[in-house]
CSV table of C-alpha atoms in Angstrom, one decimal:
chain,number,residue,atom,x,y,z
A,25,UNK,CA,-14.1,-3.8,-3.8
A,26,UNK,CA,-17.7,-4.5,-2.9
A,27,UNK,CA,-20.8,-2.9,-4.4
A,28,UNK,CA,-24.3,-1.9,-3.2
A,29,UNK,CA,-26.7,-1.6,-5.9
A,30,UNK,CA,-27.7,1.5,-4.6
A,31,UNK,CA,-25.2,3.5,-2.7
A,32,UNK,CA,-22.3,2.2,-4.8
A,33,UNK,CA,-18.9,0.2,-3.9
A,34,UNK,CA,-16.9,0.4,-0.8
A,35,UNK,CA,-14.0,-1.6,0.9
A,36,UNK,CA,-14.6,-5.1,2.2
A,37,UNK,CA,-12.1,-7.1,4.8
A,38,UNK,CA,-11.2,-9.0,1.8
A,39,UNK,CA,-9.8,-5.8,0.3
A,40,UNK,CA,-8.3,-4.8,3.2
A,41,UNK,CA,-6.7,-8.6,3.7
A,42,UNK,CA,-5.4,-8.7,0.0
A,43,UNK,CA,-3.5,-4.9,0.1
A,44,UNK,CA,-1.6,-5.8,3.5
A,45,UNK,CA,-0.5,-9.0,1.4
A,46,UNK,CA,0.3,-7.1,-2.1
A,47,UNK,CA,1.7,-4.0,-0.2
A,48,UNK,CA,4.2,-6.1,2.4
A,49,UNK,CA,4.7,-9.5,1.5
A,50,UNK,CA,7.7,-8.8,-1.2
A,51,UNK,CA,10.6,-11.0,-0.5
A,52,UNK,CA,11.7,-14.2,0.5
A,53,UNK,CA,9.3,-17.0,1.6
A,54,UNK,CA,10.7,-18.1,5.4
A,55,UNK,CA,10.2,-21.4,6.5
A,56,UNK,CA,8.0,-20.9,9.4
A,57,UNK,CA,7.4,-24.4,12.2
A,58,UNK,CA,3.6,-24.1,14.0
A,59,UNK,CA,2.1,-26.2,16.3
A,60,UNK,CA,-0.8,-25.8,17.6
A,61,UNK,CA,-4.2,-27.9,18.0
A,62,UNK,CA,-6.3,-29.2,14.9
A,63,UNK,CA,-9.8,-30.4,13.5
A,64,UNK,CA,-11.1,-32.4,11.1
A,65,UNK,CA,-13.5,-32.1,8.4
A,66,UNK,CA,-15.3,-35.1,6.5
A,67,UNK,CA,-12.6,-34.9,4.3
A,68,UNK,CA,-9.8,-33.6,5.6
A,69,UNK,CA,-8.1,-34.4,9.0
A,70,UNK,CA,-5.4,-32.6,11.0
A,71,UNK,CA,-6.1,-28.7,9.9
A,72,UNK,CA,-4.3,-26.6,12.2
A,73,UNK,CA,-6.2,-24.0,13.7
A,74,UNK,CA,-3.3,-21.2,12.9
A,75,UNK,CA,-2.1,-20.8,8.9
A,76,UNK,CA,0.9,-19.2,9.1
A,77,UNK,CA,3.3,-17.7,6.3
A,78,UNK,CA,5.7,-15.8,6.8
A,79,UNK,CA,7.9,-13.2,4.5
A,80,UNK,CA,11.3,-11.3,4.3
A,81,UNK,CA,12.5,-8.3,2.5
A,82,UNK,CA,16.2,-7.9,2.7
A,83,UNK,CA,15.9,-4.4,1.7
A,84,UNK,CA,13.6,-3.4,4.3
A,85,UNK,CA,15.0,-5.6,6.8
A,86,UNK,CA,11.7,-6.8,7.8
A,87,UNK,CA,9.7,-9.9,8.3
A,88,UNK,CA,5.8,-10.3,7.9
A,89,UNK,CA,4.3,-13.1,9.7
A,90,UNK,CA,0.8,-13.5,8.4
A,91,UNK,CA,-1.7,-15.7,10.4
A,92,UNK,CA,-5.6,-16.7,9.7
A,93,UNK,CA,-6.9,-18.1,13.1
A,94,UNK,CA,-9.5,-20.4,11.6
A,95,UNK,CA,-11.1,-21.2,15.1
A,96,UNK,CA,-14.2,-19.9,15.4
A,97,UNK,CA,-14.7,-19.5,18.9
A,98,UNK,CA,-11.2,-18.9,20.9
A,99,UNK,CA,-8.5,-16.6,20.8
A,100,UNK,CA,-5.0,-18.7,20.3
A,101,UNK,CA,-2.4,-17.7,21.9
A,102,UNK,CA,1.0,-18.2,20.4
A,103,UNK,CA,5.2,-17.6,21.0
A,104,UNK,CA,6.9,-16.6,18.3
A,105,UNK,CA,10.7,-17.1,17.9
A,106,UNK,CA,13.0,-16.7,15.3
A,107,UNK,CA,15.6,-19.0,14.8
A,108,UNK,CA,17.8,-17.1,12.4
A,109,UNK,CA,17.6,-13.2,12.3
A,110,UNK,CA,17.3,-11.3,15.3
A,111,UNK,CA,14.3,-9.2,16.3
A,112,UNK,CA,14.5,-5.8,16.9
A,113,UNK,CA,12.2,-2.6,17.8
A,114,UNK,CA,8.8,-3.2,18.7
A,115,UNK,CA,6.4,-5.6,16.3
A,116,UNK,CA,2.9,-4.2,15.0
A,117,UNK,CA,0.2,-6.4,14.4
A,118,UNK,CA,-2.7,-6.1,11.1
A,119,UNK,CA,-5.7,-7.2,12.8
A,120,UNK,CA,-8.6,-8.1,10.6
A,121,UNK,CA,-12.0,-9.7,12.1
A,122,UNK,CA,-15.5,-9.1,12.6
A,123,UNK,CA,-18.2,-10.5,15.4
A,124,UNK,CA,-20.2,-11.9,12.5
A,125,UNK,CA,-19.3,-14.8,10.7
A,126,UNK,CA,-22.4,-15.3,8.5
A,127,UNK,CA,-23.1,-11.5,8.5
A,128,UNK,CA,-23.0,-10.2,4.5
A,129,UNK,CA,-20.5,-7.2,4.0
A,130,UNK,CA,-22.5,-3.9,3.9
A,131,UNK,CA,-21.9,-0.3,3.1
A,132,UNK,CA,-23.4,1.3,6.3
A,133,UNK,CA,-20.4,-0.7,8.1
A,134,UNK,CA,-17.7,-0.3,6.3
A,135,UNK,CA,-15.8,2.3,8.8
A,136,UNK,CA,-16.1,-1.3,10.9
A,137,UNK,CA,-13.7,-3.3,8.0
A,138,UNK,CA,-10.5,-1.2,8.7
A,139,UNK,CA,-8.0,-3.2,10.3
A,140,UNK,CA,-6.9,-2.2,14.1
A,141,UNK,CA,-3.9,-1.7,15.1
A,142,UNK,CA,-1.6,-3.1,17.6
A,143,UNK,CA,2.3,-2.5,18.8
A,144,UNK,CA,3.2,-5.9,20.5
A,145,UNK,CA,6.2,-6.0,22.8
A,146,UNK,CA,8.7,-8.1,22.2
A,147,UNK,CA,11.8,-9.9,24.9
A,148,UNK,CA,15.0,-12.3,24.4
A,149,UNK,CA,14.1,-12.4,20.4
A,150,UNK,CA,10.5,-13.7,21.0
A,151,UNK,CA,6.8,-12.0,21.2
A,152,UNK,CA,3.6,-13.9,22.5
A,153,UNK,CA,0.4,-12.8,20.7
A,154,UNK,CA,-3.0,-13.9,21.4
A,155,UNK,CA,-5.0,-14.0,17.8
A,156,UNK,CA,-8.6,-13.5,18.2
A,157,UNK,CA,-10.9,-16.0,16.8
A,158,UNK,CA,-11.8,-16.4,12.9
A,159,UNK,CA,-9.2,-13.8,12.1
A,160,UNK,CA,-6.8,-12.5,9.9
A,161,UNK,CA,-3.3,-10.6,11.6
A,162,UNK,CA,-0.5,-9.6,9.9
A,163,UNK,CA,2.9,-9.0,12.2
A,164,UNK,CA,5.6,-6.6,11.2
A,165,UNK,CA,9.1,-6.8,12.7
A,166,UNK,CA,12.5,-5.9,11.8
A,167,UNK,CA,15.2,-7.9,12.2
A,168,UNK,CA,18.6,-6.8,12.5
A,169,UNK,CA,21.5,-8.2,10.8
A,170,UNK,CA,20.9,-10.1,7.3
């Protein structure tokens, strides 16, 4: 939680980030291929734009595909295919983000720190989803079989 000194605490992104991880991400670790562009930093050199893990609970039958678009700027677009289980249903997306990068976390906006919601359509065990810049998404979708 955050706090104001003087109208008290209230729910951050970063709250809202951590309890789709703790609530969802249960399971087995998948193995999960992305390739998309990079950058550099002074120190560091290749850093893919998209961090991606992904996670399976065998009792739920579900993956969740977790994805922090570090770009600033653009909206990434990616496919998403799965190699091994077979996607079923519709998918819903998590989407955390604000306009404001530098912007502090305040209690007068924190109706704006909910994440949105989104059902994504998916076709021949694949979904395309476009992640909107310096975000955080979380993608739920069962899988049937194992």
């Amino acid at each position: 939680l955050s706090s104001d000194p003087v109208k008290g605490t209230f729910k951050s992104p970063l709250f809202y980030t951590f309890k789709l991880f703790s609530a969802n991400c249960t399971g087995r670790s998948v193995d999960t291929y992305v390739d998309c562009d990079t950058f550099n930093t002074a120190q560091y050199k290749g850093i893919p734009y998209l961090d991606v893990t992904t996670v399976y609970s065998a009792e739920n039958k579900t993956i969740f595909i977790n994805v922090i678009n570090r770009h600033q700027d653009k909206a990434i677009t990616a496919n998403i295919v799965s190699h091994a289980g077979k996607f079923s249903g519709n998918a819903e997306a998590s989407v955390i983000n604000s306009n404001d990068l530098k912007g502090a976390f305040t209690f007068d906006k924190q109706g704006q720190y909910h994440p949105t919601m989104q059902n994504i359509r998916m076709a021949n065990n694949q979904l395309t989803y476009s992640f909107p810049p310096h975000s955080f998404t979380q993608i739920k979708v069962t899988v049937a079989g194992n």
